[in-house]
Short mmCIF file of C-alpha atoms in Angstrom, two decimals:
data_model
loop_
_atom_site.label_atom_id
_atom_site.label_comp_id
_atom_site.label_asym_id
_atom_site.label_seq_id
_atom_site.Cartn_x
_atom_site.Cartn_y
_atom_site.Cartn_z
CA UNK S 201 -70.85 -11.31 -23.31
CA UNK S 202 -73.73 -11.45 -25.65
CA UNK S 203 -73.74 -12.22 -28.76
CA UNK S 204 -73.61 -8.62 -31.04
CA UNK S 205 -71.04 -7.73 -28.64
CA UNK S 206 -69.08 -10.59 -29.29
CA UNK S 207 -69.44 -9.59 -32.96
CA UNK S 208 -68.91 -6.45 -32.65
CA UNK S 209 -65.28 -7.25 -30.91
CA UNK S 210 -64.60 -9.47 -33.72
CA UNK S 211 -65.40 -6.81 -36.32
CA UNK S 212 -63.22 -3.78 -34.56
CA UNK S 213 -60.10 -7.20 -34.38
CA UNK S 214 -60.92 -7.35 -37.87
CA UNK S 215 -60.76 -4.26 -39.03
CA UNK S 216 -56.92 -4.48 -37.06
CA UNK S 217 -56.04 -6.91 -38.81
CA UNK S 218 -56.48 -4.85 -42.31
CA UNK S 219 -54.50 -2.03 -40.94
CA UNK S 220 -51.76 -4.31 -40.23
CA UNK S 221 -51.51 -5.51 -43.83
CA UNK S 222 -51.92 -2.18 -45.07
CA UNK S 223 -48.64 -1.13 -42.88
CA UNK S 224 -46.51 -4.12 -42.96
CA UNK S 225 -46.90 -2.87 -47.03
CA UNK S 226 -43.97 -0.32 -46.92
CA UNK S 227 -40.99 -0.34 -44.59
CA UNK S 228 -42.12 3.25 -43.36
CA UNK S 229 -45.14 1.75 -41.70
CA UNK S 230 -44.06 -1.66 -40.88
CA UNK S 231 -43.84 -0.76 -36.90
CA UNK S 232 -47.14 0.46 -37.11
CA UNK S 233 -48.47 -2.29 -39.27
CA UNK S 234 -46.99 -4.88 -36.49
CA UNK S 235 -48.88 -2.80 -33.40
CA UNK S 236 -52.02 -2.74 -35.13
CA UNK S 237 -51.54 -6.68 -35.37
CA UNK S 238 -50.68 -7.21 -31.83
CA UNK S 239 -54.02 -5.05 -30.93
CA UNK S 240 -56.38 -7.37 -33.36
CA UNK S 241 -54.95 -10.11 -31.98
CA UNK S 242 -55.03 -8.97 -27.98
CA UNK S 243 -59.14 -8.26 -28.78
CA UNK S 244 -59.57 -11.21 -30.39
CA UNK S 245 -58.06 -13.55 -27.89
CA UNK S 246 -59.48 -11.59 -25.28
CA UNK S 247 -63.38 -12.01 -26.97
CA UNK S 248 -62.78 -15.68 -27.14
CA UNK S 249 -61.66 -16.07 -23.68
CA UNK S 250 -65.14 -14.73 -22.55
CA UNK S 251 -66.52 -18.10 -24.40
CA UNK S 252 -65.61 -20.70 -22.18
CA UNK S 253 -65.03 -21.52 -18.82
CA UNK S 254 -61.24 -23.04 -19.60
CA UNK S 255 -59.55 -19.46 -19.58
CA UNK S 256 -57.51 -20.24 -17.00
CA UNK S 257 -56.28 -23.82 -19.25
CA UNK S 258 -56.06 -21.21 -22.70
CA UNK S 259 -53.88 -18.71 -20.67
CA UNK S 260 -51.55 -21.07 -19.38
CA UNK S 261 -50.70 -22.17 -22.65
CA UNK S 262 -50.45 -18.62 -24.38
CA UNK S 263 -47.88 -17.83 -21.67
CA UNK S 264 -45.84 -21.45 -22.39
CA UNK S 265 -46.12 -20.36 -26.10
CA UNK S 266 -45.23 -16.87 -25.47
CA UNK S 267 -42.28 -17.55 -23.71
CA UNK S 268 -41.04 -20.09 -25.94
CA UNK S 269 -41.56 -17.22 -28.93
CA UNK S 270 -39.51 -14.70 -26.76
CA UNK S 271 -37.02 -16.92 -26.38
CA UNK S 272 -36.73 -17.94 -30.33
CA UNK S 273 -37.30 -13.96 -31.37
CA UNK S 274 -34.39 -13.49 -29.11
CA UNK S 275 -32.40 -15.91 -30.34
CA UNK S 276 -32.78 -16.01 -33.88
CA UNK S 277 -30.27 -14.69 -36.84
CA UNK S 278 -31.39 -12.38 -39.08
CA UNK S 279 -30.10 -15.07 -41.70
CA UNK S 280 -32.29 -17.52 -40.36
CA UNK S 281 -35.73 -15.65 -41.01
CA UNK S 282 -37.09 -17.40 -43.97
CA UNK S 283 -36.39 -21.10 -42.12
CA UNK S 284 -38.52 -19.42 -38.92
CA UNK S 285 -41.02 -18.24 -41.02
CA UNK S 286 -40.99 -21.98 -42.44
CA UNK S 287 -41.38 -23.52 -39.28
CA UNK S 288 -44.31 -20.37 -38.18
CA UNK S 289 -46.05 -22.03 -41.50
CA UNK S 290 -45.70 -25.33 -40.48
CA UNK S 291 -47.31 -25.34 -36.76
CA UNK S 292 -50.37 -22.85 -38.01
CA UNK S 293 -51.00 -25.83 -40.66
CA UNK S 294 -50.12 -29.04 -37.39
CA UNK S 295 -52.97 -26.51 -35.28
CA UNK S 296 -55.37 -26.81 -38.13
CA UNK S 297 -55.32 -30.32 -38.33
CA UNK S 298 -55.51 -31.01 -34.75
CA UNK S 299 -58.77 -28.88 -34.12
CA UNK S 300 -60.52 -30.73 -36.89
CA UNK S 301 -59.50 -33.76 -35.21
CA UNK S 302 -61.00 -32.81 -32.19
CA UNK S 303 -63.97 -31.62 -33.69
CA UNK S 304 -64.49 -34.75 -35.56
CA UNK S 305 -63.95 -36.95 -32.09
CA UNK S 306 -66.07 -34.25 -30.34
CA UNK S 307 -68.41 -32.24 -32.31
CA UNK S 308 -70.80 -31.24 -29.57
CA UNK S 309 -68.23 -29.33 -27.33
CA UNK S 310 -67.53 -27.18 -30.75
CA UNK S 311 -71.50 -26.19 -30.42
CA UNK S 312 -71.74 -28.99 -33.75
CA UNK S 313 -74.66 -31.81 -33.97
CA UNK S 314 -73.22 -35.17 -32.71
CA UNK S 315 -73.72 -36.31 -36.25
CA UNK S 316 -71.72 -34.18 -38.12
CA UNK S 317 -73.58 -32.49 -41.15
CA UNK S 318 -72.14 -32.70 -44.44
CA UNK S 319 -71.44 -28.93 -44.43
CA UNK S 320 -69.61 -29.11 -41.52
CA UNK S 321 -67.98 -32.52 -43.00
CA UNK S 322 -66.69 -30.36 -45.98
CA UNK S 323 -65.09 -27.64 -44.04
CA UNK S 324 -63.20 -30.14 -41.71
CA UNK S 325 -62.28 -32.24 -45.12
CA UNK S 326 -60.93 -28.91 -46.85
CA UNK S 327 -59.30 -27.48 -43.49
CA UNK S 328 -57.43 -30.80 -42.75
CA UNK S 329 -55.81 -31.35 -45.69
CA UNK S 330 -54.89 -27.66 -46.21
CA UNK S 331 -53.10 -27.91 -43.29
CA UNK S 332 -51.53 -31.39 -43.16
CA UNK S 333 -50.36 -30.44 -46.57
CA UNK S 334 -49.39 -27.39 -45.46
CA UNK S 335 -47.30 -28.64 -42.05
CA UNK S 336 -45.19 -31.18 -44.17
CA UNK S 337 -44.51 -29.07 -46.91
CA UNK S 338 -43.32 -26.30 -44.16
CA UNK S 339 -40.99 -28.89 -42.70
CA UNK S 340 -39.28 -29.55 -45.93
CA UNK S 341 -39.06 -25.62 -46.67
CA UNK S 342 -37.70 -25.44 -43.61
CA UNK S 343 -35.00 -28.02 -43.81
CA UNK S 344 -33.86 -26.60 -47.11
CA UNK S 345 -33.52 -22.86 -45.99
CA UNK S 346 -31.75 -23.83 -42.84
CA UNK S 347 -28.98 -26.25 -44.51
CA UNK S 348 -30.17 -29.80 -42.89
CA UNK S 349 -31.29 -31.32 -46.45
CA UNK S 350 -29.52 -30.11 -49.76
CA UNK S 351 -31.65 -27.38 -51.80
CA UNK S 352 -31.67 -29.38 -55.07
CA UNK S 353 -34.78 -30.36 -56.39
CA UNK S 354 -35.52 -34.17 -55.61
CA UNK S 355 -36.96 -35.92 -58.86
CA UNK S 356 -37.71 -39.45 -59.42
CA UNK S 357 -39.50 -41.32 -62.69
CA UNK S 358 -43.18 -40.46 -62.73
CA UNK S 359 -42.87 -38.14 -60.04
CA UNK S 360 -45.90 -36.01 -61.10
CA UNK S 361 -48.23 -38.97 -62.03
CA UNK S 362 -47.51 -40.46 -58.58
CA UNK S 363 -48.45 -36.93 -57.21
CA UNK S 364 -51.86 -37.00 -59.11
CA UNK S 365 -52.73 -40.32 -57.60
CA UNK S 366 -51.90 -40.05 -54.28
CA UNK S 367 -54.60 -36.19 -54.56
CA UNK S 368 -57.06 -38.34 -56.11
CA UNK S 369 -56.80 -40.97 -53.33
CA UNK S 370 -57.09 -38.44 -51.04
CA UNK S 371 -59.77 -36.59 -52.59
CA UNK S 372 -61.70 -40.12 -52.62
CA UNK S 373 -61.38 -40.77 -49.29
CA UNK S 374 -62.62 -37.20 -48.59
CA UNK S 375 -65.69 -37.95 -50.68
CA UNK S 376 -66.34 -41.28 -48.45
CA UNK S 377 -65.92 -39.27 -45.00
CA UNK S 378 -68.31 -36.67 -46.57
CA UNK S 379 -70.92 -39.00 -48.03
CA UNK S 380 -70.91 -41.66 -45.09
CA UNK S 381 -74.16 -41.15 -42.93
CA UNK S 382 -71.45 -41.39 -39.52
CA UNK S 383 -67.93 -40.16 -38.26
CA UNK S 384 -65.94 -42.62 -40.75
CA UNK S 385 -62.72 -42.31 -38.79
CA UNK S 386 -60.67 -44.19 -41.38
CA UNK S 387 -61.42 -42.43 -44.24
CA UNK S 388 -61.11 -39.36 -42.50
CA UNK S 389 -57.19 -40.70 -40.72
CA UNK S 390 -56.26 -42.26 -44.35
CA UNK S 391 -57.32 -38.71 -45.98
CA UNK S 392 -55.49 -36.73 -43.48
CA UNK S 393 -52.16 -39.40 -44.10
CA UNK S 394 -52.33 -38.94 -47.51
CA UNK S 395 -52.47 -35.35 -47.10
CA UNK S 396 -49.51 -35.53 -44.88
CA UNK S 397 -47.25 -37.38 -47.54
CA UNK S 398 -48.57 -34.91 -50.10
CA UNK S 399 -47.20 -32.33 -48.60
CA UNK S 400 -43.75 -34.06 -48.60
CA UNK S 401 -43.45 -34.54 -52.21
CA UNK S 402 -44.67 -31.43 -53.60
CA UNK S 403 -42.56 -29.60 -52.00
CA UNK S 404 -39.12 -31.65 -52.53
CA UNK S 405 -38.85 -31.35 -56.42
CA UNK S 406 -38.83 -27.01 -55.51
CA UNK S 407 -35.13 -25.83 -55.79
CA UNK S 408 -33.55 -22.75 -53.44
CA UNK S 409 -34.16 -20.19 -56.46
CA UNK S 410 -37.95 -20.84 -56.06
CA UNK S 411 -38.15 -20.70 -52.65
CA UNK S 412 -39.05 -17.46 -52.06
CA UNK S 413 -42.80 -18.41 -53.72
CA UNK S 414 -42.76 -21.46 -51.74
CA UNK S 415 -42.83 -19.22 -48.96
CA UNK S 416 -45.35 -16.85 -49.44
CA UNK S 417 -47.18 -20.12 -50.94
CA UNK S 418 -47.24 -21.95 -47.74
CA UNK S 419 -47.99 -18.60 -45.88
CA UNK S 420 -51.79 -18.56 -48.51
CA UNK S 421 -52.04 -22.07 -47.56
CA UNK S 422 -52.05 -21.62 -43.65
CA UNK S 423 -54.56 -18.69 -44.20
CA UNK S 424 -56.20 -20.88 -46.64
CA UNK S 425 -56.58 -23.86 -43.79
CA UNK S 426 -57.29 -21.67 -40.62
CA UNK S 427 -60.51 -20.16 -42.66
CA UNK S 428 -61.81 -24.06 -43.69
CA UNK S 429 -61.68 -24.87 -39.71
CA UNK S 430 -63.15 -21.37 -38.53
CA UNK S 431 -66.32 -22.23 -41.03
CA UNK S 432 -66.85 -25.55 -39.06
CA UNK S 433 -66.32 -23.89 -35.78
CA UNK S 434 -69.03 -21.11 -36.72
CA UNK S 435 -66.32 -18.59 -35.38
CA UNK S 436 -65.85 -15.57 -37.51
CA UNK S 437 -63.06 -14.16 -36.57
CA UNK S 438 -60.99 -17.22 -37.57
CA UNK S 439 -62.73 -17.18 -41.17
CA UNK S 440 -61.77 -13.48 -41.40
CA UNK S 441 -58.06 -13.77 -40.22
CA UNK S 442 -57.50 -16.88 -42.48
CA UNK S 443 -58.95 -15.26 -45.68
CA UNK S 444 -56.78 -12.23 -45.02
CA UNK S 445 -53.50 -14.35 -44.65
CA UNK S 446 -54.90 -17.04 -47.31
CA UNK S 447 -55.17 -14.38 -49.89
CA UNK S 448 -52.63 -11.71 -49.02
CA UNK S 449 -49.99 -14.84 -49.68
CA UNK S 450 -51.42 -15.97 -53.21
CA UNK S 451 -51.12 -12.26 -53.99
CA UNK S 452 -47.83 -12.54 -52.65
CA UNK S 453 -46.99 -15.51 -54.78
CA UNK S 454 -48.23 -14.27 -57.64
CA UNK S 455 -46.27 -11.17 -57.65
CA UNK S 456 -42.96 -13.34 -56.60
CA UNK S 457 -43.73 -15.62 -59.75
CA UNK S 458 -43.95 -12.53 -62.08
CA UNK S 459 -40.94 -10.96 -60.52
CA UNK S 460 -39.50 -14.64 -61.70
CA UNK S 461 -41.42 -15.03 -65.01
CA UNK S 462 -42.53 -18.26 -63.57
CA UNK S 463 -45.64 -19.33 -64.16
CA UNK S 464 -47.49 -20.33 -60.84
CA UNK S 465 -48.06 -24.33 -61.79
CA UNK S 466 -44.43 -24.35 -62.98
CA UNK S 467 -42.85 -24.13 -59.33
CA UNK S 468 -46.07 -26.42 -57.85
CA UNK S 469 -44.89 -29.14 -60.46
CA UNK S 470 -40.87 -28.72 -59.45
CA UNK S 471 -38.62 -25.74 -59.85
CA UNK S 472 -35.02 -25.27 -61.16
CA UNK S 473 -33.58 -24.52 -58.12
CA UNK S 474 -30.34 -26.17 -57.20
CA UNK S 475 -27.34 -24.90 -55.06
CA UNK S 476 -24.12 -26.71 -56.92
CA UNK S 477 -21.68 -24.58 -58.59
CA UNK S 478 -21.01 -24.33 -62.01
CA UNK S 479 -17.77 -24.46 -63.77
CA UNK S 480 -17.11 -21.24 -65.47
CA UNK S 481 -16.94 -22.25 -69.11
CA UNK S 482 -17.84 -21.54 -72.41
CA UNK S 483 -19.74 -23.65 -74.94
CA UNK S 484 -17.20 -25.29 -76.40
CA UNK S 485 -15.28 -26.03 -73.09
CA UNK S 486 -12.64 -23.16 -73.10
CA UNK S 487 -12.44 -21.47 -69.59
CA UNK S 488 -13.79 -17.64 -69.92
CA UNK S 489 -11.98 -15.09 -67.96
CA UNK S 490 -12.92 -12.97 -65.30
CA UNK S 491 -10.78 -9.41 -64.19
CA UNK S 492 -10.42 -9.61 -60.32
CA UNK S 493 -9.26 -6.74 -58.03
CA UNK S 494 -8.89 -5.79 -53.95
CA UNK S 495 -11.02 -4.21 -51.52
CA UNK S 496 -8.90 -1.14 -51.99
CA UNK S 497 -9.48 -1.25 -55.76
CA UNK S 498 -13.41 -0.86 -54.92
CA UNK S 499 -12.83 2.12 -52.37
CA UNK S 500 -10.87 3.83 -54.71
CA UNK S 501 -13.41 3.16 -57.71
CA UNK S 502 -16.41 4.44 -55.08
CA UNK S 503 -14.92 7.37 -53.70
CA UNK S 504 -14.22 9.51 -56.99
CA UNK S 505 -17.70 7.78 -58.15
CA UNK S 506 -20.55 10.63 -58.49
CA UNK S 507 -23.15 7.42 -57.56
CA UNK S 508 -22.77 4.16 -56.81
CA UNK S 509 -26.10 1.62 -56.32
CA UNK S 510 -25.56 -1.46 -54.20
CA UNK S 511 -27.14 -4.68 -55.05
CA UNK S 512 -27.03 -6.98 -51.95
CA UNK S 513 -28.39 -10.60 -52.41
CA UNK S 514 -28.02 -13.46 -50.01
CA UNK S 515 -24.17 -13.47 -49.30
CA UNK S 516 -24.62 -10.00 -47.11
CA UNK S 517 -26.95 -11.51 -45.39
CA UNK S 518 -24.94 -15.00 -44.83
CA UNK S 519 -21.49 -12.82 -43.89
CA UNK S 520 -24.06 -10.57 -41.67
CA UNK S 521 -22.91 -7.44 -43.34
CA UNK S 522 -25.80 -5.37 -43.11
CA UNK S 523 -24.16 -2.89 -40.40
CA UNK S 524 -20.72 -2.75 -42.62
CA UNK S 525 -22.39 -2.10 -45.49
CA UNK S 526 -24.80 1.00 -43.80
CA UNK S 527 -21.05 2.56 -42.55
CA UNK S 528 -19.97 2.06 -46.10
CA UNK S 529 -22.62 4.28 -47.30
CA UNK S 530 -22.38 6.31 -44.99
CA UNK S 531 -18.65 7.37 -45.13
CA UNK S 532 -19.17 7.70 -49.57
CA UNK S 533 -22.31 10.21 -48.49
CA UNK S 534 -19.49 11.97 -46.26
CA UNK S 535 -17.42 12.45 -49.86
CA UNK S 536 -20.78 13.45 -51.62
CA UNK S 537 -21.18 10.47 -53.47
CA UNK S 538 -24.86 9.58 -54.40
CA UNK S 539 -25.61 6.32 -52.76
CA UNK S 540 -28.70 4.17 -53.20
CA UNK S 541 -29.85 0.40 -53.07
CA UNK S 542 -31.60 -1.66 -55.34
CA UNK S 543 -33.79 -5.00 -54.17
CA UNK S 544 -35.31 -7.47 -56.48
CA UNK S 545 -38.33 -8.99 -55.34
CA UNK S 546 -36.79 -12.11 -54.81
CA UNK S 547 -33.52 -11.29 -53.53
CA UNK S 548 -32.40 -13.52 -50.54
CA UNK S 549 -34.60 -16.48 -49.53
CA UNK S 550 -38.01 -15.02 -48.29
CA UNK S 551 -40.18 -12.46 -50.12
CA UNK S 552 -38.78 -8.74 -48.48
CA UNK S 553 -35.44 -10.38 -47.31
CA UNK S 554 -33.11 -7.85 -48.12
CA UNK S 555 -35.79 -5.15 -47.15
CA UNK S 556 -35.70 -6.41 -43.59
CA UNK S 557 -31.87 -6.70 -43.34
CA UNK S 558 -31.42 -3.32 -44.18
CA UNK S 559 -34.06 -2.37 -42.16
CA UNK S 560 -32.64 -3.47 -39.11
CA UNK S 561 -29.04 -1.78 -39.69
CA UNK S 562 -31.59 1.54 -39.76
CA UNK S 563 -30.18 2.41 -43.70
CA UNK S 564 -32.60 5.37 -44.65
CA UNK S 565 -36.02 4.10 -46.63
CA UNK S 566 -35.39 7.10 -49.17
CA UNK S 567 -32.10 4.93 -50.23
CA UNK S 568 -33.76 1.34 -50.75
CA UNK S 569 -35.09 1.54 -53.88
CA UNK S 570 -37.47 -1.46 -55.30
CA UNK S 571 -36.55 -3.17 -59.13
CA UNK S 572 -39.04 -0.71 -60.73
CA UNK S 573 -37.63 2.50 -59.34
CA UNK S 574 -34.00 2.31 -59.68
CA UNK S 575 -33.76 0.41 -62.97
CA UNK S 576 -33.79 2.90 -65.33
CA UNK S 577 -30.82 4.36 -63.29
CA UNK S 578 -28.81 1.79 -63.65
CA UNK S 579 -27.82 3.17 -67.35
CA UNK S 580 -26.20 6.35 -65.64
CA UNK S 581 -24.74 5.13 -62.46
CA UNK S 582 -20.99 5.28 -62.10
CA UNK S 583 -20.40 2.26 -59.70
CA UNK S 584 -22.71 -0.93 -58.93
CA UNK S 585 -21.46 -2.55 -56.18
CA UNK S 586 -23.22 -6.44 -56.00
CA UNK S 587 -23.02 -8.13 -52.68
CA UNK S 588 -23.58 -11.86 -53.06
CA UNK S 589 -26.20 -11.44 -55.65
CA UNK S 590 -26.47 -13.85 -58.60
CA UNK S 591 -29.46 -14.74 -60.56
CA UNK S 592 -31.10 -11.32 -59.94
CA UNK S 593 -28.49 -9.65 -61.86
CA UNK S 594 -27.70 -12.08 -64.62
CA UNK S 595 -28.33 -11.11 -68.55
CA UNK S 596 -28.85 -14.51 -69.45
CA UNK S 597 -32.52 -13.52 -68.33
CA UNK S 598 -32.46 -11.41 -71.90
CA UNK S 599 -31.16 -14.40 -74.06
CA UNK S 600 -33.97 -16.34 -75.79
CA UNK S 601 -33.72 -20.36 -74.87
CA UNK S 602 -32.49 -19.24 -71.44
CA UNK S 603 -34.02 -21.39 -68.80
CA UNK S 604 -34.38 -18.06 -66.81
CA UNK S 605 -35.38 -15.73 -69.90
CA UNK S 606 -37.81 -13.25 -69.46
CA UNK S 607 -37.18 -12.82 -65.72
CA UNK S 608 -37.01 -9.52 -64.88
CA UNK S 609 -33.43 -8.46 -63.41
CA UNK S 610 -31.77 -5.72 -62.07
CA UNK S 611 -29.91 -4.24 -64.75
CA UNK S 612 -26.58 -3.68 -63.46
CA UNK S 613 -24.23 -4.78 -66.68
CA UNK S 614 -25.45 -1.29 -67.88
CA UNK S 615 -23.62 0.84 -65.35
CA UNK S 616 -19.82 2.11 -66.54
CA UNK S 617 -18.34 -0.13 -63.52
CA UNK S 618 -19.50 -3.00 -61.92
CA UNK S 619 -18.12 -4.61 -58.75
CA UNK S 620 -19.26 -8.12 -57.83
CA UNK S 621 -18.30 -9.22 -53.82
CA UNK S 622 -18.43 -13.14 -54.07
CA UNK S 623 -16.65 -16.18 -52.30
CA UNK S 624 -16.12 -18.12 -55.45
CA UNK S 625 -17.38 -17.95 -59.18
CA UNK S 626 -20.18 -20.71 -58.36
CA UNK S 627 -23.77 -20.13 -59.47
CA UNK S 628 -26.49 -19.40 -57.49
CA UNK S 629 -29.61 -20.88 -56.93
CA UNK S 630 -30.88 -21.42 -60.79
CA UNK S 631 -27.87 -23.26 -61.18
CA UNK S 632 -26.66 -20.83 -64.43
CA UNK S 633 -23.52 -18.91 -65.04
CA UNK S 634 -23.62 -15.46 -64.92
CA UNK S 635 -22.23 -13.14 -67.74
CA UNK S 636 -21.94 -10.23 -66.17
CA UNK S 637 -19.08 -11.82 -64.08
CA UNK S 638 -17.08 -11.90 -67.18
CA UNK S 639 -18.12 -8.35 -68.64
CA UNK S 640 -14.79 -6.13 -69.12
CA UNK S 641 -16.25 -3.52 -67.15
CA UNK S 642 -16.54 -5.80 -63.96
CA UNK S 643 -14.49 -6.67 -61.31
CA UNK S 644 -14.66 -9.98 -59.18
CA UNK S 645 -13.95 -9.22 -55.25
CA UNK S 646 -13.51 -12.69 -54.03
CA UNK S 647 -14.25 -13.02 -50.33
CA UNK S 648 -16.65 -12.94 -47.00
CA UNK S 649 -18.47 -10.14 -48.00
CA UNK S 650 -18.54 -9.18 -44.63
CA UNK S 651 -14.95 -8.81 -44.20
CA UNK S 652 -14.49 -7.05 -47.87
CA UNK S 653 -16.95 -4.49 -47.32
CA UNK S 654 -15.21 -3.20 -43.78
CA UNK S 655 -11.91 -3.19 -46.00
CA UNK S 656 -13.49 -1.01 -47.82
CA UNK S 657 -14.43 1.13 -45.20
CA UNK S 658 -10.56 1.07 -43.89
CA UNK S 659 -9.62 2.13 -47.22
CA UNK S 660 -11.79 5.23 -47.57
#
């Protein structure tokens, strides 16, 4: 295949690969957004394979890997999607790494000049340590999301100074591998350690309630890291592909930090985040008192309701409620009760998390409304019903010296009734306690929410 046709392939991939993004940007177009992936990605692999004479060698391993996906995709909880998408992070970043490392040992076989050039020298520097940083920092993400190491931020006496030595270190040894007339293996191994370790510790001091920007962070940085190696490899549909992913997930992160009122530094240099409970108590140590009630009391409450908006949050998807909650609505439509739901940006544990739940228990796009559009609603709605939602719905986020103030929240205290499905009065993820638990107008539903949602669907 000549070379304008191999372009030309790479361009029409390309152009896939935008029409993905622009689908997987509503749930309406998602399923297209995902074929127009698989498409850029069949021409793509499918150009390269005309490249070399190894197809056979690149097949076999696409079918090991593909299986071995299957399997996983098969597999998988829908709870479990932000640690997978952790762990998808971590192995683009361990692939980056492991090409420049080959093309370091063996430049010519990557069409390079024995002697690496410095160009060439600063793409493999910059692609490396994008992606050892991002592979390390992936595993940790993915050991907090999936329960195997406590979501609490880990802190320790001149944390961040320790941090800003080890980058300079590594940004040294860079600068010897780059500037030395040869193939310095050790500054290029110590760079790529350092990287590794980096990686590690920036991403321990993050709590759970940042976690959805470490996410879509890590996501940038894989982009970020496959571009770096596709400039040394001369192979432009690798420096397209990254660049997309690279900066759809610092847009990404950017709009999770506003959604947060975080600035972007603030959750690089250790979030708030911590998943112990919180005694329910007030200043000056007297307890505060929360009005419980049954599953039957919220049937009754939603069925003479005129609307009702439901807030879910991580606890539906932990309880796996999704398909209870989508017969709930459907049996209050059946009474003519209005019935909508209302995501926050960072609801759950993965940018789109709640989106995707619902999604698969096929509730109607018209009813999932985003923070922007349902808000001002909130004011007039008869019933909110909150399914294991916490920070995204408390009004400390309107109290000056608040360590969450200025967030931007759902505003459910303003509806006439508010019903709160929880296992216990603990805080969530920003370690605060919530208000709105202790409102007169709400009522606690203590329970799997799960199991208190089909109660609810007995009782109507």
């Amino acid at each position: 295949m000549s070379a304008n046709v191999v372009a030309l392939a790479y361009l029409v991939a390309s152009v896939f690969f935008i029409l993905s993004l622009k689908g997987l940007s509503s749930p309406e177009s998602a399923r297209r957004g995902n074929f127009f992936g698989m498409v850029g990605m069949a021409i793509a692999i499918g150009t390269t394979l005309t490249l070399t004479q190894n197809w056979a060698l690149i097949l076999g391993c696409i079918a090991i890997g593909g299986v071995i996906g299957a399997i996983v995709a098969q597999r998988v909880q829908m709870t479990a999607m932000p640690e997978l998408v952790a762990f998808m992070h971590s192995l683009v970043g361990l692939a980056a790494v492991f090409i420049a490392i080959t093309a370091v040992n063996n430049p010519v076989s990557f069409g390079l000049p024995a002697v690496l050039p410095k160009g060439s020298k600063l793409e493999l520097f910059l692609g490396t340590f994008i992606g050892a940083m991002t592979w390390s920092g992936s595993v940790i993400a993915f050991l907090k999301l999936s329960g195997r190491m406590s979501g609490t931020p880990i802190v320790f006496t001149g944390q961040h100074l320790f941090n800003l030595l080890l980058a300079i270190a590594m940004i040294g040894f860079g600068l010897w591998f780059f500037f030395d007339e040869t193939t310095n293996w050790t500054a290029f191994a110590v760079m790529t350690g350092i990287a590794f370790v980096l990686g590690f510790l920036i991403i321990i001091p993050i709590g759970g309630a940042d976690m959805p920007v470490v996410i879509s962070m890590l996501n940038s940085y894989s982009g970020w890291a496959a571009a770096g190696i596709g400039f040394s490899l001369g192979n432009p549909m690798l420096i397209i592909a990254g660049s997309l992913v690279g900066s759809s997930g610092a847009i990404l992160s950017y709009i999770m930090c506003k959604a947060m009122n975080r600035p972007f530094l603030s959750v690089i240099l250790g979030g708030f985040g911590s998943d112990g409970g919180v005694v329910a108590a007030t200043a000056d140590g007297a307890q505060k008192n929360h009005r419980s009630g049954s599953a039957e009391d919220a049937a009754f409450l939603m069925g003479n309701a005129d609307s009702v908006i439901i807030v879910p949050g991580y606890g539906l998807a932990v309880a796996r409620a999704q398909h209870a909650v989508k017969e709930l609505a459907e049996k209050l439509h059946k009474k003519g009760v209005n019935v909508r739901f209302a995501i926050h940006p960072v609801a759950g544990r993965m940018p789109g998390h709640m989106n995707v739940l619902l999604a698969e228990a096929e509730i109607p796009y018209e009813q999932v409304l985003e923070m922007e559009e349902i808000n001002s609603d909130f004011s007039n709605t008869d019933v909110v019903l909150v399914l294991g939602a916490n920070d995204v719905v408390n009004p400390a986020a309107n109290v000056p010296g608040s360590p969450i103030y200025g967030m931007p929240i759902l505003d459910a205290h303003k509806a006439r009734t508010v019903m709160v499905v929880k296992r216990s009065m603990a805080a969530g993820y920003a370690g605060l306690d919530n208000d709105l638990f202790y409102m007169d107008k709400t009522m606690m539903i203590f329970g799997d929410a799960k199991k208190m949602v089909e109660n609810m669907v007995k009782a109507l």
